[in-house]
Short mmCIF file of C-alpha atoms and ligand atoms in Angstrom, two decimals:
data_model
loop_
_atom_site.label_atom_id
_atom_site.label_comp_id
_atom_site.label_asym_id
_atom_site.label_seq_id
_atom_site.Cartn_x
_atom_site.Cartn_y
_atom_site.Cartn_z
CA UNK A 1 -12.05 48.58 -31.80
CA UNK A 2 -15.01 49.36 -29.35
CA UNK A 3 -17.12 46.86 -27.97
CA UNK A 4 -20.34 46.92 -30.35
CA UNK A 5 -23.99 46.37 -30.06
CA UNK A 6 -26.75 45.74 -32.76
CA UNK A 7 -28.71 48.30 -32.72
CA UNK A 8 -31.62 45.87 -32.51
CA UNK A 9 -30.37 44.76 -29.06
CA UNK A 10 -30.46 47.91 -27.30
CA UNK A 11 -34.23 48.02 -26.62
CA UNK A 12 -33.25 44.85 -24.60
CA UNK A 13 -33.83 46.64 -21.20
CA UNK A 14 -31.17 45.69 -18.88
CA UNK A 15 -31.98 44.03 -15.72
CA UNK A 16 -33.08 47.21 -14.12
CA UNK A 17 -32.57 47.17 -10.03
CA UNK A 18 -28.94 47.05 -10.07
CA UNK A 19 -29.21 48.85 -7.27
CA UNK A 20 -30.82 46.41 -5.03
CA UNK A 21 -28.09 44.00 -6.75
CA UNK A 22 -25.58 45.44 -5.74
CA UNK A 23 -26.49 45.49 -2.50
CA UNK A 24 -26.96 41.80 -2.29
CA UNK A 25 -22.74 41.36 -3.32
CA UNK A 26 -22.03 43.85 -0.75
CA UNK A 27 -24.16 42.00 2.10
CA UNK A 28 -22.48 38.46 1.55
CA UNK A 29 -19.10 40.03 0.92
CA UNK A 30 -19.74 41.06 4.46
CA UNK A 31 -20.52 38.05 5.31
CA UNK A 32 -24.34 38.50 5.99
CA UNK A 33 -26.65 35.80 5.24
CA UNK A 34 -28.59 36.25 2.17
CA UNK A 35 -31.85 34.43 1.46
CA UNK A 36 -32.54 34.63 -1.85
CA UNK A 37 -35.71 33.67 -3.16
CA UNK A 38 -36.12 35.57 -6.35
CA UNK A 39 -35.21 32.51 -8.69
CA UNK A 40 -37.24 29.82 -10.07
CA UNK A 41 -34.71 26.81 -10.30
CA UNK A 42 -35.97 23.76 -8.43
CA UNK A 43 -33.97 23.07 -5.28
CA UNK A 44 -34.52 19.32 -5.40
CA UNK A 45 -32.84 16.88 -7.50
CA UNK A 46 -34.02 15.49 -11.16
CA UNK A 47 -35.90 11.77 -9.88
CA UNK A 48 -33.48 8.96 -9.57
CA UNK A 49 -34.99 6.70 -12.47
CA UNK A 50 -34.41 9.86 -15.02
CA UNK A 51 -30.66 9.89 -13.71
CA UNK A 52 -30.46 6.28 -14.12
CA UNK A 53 -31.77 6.66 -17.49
CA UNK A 54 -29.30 8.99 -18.59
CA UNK A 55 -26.03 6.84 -17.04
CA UNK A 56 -27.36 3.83 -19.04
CA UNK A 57 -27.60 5.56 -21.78
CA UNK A 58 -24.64 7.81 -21.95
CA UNK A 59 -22.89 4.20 -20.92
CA UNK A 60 -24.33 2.15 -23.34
CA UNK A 61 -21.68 1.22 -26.01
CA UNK A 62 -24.21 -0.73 -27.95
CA UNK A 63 -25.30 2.92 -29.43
CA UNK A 64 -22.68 3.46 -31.51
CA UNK A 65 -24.54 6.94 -32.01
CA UNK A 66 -24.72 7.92 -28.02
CA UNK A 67 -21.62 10.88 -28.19
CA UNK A 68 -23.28 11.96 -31.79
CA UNK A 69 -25.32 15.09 -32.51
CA UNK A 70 -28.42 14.81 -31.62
CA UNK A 71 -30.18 16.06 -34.15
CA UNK A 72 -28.72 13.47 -36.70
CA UNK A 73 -29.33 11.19 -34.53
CA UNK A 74 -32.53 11.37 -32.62
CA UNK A 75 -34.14 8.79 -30.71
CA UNK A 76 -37.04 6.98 -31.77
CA UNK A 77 -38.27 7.13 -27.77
CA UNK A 78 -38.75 10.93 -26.92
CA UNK A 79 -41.49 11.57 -29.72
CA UNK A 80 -42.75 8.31 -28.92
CA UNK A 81 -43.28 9.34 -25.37
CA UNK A 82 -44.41 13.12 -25.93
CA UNK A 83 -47.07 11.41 -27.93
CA UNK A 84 -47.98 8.89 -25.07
CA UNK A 85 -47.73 11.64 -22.78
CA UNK A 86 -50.31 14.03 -24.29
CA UNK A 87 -52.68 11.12 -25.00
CA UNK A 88 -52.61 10.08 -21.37
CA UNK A 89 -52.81 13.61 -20.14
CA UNK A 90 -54.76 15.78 -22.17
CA UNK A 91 -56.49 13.39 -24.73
CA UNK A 92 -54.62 14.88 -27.08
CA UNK A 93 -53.41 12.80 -30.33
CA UNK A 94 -50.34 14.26 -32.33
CA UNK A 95 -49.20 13.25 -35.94
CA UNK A 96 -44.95 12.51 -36.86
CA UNK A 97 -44.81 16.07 -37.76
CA UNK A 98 -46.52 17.83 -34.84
CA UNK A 99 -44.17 17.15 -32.66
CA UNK A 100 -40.46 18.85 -32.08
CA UNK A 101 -38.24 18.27 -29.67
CA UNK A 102 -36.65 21.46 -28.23
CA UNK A 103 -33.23 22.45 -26.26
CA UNK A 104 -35.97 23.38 -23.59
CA UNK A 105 -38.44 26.21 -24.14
CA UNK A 106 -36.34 29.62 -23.69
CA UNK A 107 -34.03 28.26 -26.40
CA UNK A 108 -37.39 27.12 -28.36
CA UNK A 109 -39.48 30.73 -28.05
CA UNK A 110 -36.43 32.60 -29.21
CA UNK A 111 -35.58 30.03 -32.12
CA UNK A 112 -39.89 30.48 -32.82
CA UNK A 113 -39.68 34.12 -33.24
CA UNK A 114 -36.86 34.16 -35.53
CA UNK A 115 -38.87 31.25 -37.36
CA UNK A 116 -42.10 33.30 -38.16
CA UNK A 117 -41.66 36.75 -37.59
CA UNK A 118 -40.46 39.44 -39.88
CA UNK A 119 -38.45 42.59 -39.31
CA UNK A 120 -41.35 45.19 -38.13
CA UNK A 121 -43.82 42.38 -38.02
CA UNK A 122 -46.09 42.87 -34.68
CA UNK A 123 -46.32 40.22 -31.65
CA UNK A 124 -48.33 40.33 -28.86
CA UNK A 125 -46.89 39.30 -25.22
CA UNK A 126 -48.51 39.19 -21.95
CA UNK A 127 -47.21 41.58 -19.15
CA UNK A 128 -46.52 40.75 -16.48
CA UNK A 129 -44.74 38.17 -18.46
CA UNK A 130 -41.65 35.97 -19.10
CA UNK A 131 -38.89 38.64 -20.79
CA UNK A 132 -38.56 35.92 -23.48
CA UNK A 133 -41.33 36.31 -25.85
CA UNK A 134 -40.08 40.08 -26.31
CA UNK A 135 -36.56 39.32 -26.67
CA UNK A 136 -37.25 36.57 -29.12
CA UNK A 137 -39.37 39.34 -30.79
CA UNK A 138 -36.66 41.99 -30.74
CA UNK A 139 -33.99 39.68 -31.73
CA UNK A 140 -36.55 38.53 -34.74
CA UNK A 141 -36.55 42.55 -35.14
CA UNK A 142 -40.08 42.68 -34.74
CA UNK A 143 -42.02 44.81 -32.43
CA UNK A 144 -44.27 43.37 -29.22
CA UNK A 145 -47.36 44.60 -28.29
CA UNK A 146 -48.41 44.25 -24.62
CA UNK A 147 -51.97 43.04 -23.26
CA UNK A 148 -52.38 43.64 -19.48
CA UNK A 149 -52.79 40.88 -17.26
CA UNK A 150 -54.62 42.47 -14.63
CA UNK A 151 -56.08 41.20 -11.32
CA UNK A 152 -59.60 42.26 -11.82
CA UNK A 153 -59.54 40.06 -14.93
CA UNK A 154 -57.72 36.61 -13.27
CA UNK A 155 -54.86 37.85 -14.92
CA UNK A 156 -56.33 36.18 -18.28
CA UNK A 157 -55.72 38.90 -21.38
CA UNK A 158 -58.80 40.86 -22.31
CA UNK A 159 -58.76 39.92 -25.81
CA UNK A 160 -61.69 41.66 -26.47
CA UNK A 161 -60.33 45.10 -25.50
CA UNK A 162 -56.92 44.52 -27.93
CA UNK A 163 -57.01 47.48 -30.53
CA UNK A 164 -58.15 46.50 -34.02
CA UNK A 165 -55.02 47.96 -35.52
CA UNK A 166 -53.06 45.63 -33.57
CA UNK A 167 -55.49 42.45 -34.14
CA UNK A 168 -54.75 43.45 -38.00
CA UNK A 169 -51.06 43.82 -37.71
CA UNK A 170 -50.26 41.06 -35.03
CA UNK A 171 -49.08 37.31 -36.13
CA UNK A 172 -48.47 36.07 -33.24
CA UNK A 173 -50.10 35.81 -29.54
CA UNK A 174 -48.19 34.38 -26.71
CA UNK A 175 -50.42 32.98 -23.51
CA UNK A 176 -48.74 31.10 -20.67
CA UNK A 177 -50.85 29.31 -18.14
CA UNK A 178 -50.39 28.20 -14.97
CA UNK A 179 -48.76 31.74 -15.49
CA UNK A 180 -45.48 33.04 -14.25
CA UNK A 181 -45.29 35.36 -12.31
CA UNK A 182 -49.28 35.99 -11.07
CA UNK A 183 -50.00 32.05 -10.38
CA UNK A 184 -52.98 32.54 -12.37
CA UNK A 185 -54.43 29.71 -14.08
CA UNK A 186 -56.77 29.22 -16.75
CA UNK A 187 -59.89 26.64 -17.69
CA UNK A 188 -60.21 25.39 -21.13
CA UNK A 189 -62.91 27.80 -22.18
CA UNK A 190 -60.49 30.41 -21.81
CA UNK A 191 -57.69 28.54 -24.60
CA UNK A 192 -61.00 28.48 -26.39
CA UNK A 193 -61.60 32.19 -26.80
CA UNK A 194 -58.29 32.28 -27.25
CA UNK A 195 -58.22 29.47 -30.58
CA UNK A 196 -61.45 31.75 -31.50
CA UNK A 197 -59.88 34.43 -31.59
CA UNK A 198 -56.69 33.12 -33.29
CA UNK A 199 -59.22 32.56 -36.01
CA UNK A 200 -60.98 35.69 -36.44
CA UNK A 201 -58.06 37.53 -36.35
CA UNK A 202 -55.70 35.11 -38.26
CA UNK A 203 -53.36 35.21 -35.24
CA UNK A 204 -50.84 32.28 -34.33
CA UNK A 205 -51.31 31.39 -31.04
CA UNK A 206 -47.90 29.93 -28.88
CA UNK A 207 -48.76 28.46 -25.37
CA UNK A 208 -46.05 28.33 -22.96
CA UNK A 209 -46.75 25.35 -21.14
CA UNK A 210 -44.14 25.10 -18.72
CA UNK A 211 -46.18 25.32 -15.69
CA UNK A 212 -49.01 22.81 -16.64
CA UNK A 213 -47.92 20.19 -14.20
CA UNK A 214 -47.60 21.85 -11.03
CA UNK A 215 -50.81 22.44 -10.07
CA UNK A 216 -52.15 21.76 -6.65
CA UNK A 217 -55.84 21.23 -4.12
CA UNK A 218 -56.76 19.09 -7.85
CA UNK A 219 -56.74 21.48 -10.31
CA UNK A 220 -55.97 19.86 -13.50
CA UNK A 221 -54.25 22.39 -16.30
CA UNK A 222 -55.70 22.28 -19.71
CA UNK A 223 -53.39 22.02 -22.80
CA UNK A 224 -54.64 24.26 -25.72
CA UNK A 225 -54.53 21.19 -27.96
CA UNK A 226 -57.60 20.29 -26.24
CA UNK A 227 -59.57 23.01 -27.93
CA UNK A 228 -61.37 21.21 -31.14
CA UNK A 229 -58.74 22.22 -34.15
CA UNK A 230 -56.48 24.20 -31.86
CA UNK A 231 -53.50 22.39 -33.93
CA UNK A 232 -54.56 24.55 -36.70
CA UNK A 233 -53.69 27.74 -35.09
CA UNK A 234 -51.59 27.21 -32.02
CA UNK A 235 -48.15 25.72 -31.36
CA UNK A 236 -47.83 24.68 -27.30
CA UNK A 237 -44.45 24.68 -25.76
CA UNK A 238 -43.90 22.17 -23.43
CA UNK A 239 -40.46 21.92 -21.22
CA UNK A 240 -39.46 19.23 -18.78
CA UNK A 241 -37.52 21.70 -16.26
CA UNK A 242 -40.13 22.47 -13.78
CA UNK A 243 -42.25 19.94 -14.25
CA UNK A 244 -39.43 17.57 -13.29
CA UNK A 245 -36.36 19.19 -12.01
CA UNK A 246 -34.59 19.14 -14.67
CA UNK A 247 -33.77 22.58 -15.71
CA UNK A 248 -29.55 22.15 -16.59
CA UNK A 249 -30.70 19.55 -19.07
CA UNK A 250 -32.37 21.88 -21.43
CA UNK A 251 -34.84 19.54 -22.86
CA UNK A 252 -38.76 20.09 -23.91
CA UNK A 253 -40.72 20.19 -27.14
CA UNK A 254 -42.92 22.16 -28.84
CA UNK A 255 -46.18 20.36 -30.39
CA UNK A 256 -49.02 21.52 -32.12
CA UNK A 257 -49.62 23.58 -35.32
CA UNK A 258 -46.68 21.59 -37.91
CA UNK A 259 -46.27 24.21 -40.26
CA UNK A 260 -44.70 26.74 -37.18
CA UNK A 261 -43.07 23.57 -35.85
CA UNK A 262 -41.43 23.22 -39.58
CA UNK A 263 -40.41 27.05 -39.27
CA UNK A 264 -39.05 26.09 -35.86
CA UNK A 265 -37.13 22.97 -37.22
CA UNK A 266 -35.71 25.29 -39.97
CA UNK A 267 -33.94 27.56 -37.16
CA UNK A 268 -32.58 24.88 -35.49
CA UNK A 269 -31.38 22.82 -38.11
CA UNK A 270 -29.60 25.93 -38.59
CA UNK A 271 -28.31 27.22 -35.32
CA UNK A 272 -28.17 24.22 -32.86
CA UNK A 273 -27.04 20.31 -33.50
CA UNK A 274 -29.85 19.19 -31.10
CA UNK A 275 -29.95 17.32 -27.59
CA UNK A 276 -27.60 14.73 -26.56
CA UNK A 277 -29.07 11.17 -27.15
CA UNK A 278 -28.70 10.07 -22.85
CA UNK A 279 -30.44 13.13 -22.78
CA UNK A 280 -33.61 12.25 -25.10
CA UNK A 281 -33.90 8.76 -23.28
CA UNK A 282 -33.50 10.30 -20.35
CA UNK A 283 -36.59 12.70 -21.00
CA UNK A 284 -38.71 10.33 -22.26
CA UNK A 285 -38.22 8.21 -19.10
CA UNK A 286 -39.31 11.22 -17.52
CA UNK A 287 -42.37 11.67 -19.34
CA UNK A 288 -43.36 7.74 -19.54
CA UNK A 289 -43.29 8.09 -15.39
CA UNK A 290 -44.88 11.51 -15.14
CA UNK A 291 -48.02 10.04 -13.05
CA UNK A 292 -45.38 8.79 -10.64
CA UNK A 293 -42.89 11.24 -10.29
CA UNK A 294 -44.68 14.70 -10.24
CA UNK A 295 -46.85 14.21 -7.60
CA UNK A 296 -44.22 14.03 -5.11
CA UNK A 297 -42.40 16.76 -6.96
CA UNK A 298 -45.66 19.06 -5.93
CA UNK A 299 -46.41 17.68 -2.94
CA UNK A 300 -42.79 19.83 -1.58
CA UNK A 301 -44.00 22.71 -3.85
CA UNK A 302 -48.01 22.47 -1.66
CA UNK A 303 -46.17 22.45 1.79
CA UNK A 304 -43.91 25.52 0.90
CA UNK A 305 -46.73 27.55 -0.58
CA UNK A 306 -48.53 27.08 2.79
CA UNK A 307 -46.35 27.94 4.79
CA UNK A 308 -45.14 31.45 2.58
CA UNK A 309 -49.31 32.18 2.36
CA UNK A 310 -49.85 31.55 5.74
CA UNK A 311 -46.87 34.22 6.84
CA UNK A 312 -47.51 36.56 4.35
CA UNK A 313 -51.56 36.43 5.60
CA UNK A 314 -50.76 36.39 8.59
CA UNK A 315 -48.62 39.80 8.00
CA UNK A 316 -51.53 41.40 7.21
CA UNK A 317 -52.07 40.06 3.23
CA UNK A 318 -54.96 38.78 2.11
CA UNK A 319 -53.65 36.44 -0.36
CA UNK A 320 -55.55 33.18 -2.14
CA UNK A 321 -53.34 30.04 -1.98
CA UNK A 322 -52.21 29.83 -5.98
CA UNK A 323 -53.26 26.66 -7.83
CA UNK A 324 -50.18 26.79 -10.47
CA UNK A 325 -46.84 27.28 -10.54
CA UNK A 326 -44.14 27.26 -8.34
CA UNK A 327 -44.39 31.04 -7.12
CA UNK A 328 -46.18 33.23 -4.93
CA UNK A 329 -47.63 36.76 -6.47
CA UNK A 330 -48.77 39.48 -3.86
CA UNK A 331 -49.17 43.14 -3.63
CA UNK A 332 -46.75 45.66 -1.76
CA UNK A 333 -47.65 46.87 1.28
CA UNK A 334 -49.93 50.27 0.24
CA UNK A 335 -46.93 52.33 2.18
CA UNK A 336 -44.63 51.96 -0.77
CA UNK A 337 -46.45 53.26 -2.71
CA UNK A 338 -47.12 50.60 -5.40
CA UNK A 339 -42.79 50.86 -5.84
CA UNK A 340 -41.46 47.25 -6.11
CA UNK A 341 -38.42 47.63 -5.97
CA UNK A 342 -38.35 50.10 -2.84
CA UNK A 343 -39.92 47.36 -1.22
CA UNK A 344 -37.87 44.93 -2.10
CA UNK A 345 -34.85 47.22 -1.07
CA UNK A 346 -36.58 47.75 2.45
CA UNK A 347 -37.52 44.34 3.16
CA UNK A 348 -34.13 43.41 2.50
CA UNK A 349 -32.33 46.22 4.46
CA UNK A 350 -34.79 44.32 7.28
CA UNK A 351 -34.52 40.92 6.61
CA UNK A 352 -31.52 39.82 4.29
CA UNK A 353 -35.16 38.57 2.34
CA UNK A 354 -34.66 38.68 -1.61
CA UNK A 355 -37.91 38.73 -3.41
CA UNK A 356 -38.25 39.62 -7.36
CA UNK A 357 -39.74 43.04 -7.50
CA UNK A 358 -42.84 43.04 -10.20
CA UNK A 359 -41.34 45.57 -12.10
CA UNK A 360 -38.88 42.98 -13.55
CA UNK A 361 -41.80 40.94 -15.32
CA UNK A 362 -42.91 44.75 -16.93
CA UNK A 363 -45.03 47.64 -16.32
CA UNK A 364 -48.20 46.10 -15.22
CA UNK A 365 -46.07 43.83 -12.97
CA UNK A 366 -45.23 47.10 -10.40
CA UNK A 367 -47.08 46.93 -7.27
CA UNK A 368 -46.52 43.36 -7.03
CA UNK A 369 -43.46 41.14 -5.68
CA UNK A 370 -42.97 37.14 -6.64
CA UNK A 371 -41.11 34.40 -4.07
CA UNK A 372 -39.97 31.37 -5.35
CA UNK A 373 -40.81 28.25 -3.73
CA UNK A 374 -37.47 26.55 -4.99
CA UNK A 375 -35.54 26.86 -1.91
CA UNK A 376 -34.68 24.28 0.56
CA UNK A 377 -37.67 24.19 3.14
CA UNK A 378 -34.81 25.31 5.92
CA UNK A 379 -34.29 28.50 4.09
CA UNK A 380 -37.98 29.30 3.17
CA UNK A 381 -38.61 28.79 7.13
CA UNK A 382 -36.20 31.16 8.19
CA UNK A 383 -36.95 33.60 5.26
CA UNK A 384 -40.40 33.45 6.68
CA UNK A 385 -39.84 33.81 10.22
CA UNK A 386 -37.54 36.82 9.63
CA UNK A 387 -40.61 38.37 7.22
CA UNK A 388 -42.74 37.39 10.77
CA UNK A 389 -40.13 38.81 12.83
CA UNK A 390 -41.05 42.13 11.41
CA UNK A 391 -44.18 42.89 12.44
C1 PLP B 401 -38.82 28.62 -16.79
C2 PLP B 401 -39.68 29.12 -17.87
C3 PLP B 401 -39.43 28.80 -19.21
C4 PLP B 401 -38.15 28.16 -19.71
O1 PLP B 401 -37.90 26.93 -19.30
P1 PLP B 401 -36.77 26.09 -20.05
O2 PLP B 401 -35.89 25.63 -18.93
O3 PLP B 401 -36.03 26.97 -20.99
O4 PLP B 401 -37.50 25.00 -20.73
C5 PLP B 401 -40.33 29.21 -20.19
N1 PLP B 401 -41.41 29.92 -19.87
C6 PLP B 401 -41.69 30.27 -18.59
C7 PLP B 401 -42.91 31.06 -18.32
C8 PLP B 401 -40.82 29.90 -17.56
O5 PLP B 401 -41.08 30.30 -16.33
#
């Protein structure tokens, strides 16, 4: 029998610069040094008291439950602490049932789409953009509609200019701020157009919010929870990974709106058995010592943004140091063309430099390239003085 595909799964575009992939296996197979910084997986290690958590817990043979599923078994502490957490940090209070807690948020946005969206239904996805909300879509068999995020506009969607066929047809609008991969970040009077026009248009509205705590020069990230009755049309999808390091442990939550959080409890009742127990204390140690630990988290993430923006402007770019994330966003060089991934090719033919060619994040992502500030500061350094080497 042949290997098969559903047919749903071949719009999944395949990871399209294999070219420039290849090239990378054929450069260390030779023994060349590679520096890669096309991935956004933090370098540094999950905090020591969230490790310390975890080994007491996993340890702790007074839990007769600890080696259980975790969804039969959840802790009384994580929803405890998201709840803390958002009332410290955004002012926002959540009920019992506005809060789930997720295998992390990639798991989460697929499990969402499969939770509210019908075959053919519409869904509307930023691009550039995380490849998640469109595969979620596609594996929900439902179609996604693109907005532009677009320089000239802060990279915030122009909701306004978003066809009124598609406002009719869409259910769903994903937004994602601090925003991978432009940086951009957004003020709460943004999320309120947005909750505004969630209501006009009878749109759900799903914030990724995986970004909102590295921020840096004191800009604070709004959640959209903030918005006066936001929890009536907007689910928020929170994960732990970047905020502290902890992206193997797949843990996060999604809060907000409870009748999509029921639809989103209903797919994972039904396709995962939930998150180890050491793993739920664990993140709610993290969250109950957020004020503590992220700052130092960011402070790395500040120093390693400097020093990429003041290469890359110093190169010749013109670039503003980005207030979110852990990325930097810039345009290729005009002599390419606007062509990504030929730059990407040619600055690593010149450099052993990997950077993510725009392309990857969609169509209105070409004529960019993103670097990852999750490499050790020795390899960023001599990425960058290679990339200064050039001039
Ligand atoms: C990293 C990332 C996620 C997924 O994080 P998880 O580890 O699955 O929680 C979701 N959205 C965006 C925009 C991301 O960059």
């Amino acid at each position: 029998m042949e290997a098969m595909l559903a047919n749903r799964l071949q719009k999944l575009r395949p990871y399209p610069f294999a070219a420039l992939r290849r090239k990378i296996a054929e450069a260390r197979k030779a023994g060349k040094e590679v520096l890669n910084l096309g991935i956004g997986d933090p370098d540094r290690p999950t905090p020591d008291p969230v490790v310390a958590e975890m080994c007491r817990a996993v340890r702790d043979e007074a839990d007769l439950n600890r080696h259980r599923y975790g969804c039969d078994v959840p802790t009384a502490e994580f929803p405890q602490a998201v709840k803390d957490f958002y009332r410290r940090r955004f002012g926002v209070t959540l009920a019992d049932d506005q809060v789930v807690q997720t295998s992390g948020s990639k798991d989460a946005i697929v499990q969402f789409a499969m939770g509210i969206l019908d075959p053919g239904d519409m869904a509307i996805a930023p691009e550039p953009g995380y490849p998640t909300y469109n595969i979620g879509h596609t594996f929900a068999s439902a179609v996604t509609h693109y907005v532009p995020l677009l320089r000239e506009n802060g990279f915030l969607p122009d909701l306004e200019a978003i066809p009124a066929e598609v406002r009719r047809l869409a259910k769903l609008l994903w937004v994602n701020y601090p925003n991978n991969p432009t940086t951009a970040v957004c003020g709460l009077d943004f999320f309120r157009s947005v909750v505004e026009f969630a209501r006009k248009n009878d749109i759900l509205i799903a914030s990724d919010q995986s970004y909102s705590e590295n921020t840096y020069d004191g800009c604070v990230a709004p959640s959209i929870l903030q918005v006066e009755g936001a929890a009536d049309v907007a689910v928020e999808f929170f994960s732990l990974s970047k905020a502290f390091c902890m992206t193997g442990w797949r843990i996060g939550m999604a809060v907000g709106h409870a009748g999509a959080l029921k639809a989103l409890g209903l797919v994972k009742d039904n396709s995962d058995n939930g998150t180890l127990r050491a793993i739920q204390f664990a993140g709610a140690k993290a969250l109950d010592m957020a004020e503590t630990l992220i700052p130092e988290i960011n402070a790395v993430y500040r120093r390693r943004r400097d020093l990429v923006v003041d290469t890359l402007n110093g190169l010749g770019w013109q670039l503003e140091k980005p207030k979110g994330t852990i990325y930097v966003w810039a345009a290729v060089p005009e002599r390419f063309g606007g062509d990504s991934a030929a730059f990407a090719s040619d600055l690593f033919d010149k450099t052993g430099v990997v950077v993510t060619p725009g392309a990857v994040y969609g169509q209105h992502g070409e004529g960019y390239f993103r670097i990852s500030l999750t490499y050790p500061d020795e390899v960023l350094t001599r990425a960058m003085e290679r990339l200064a080497g050039q001039r």
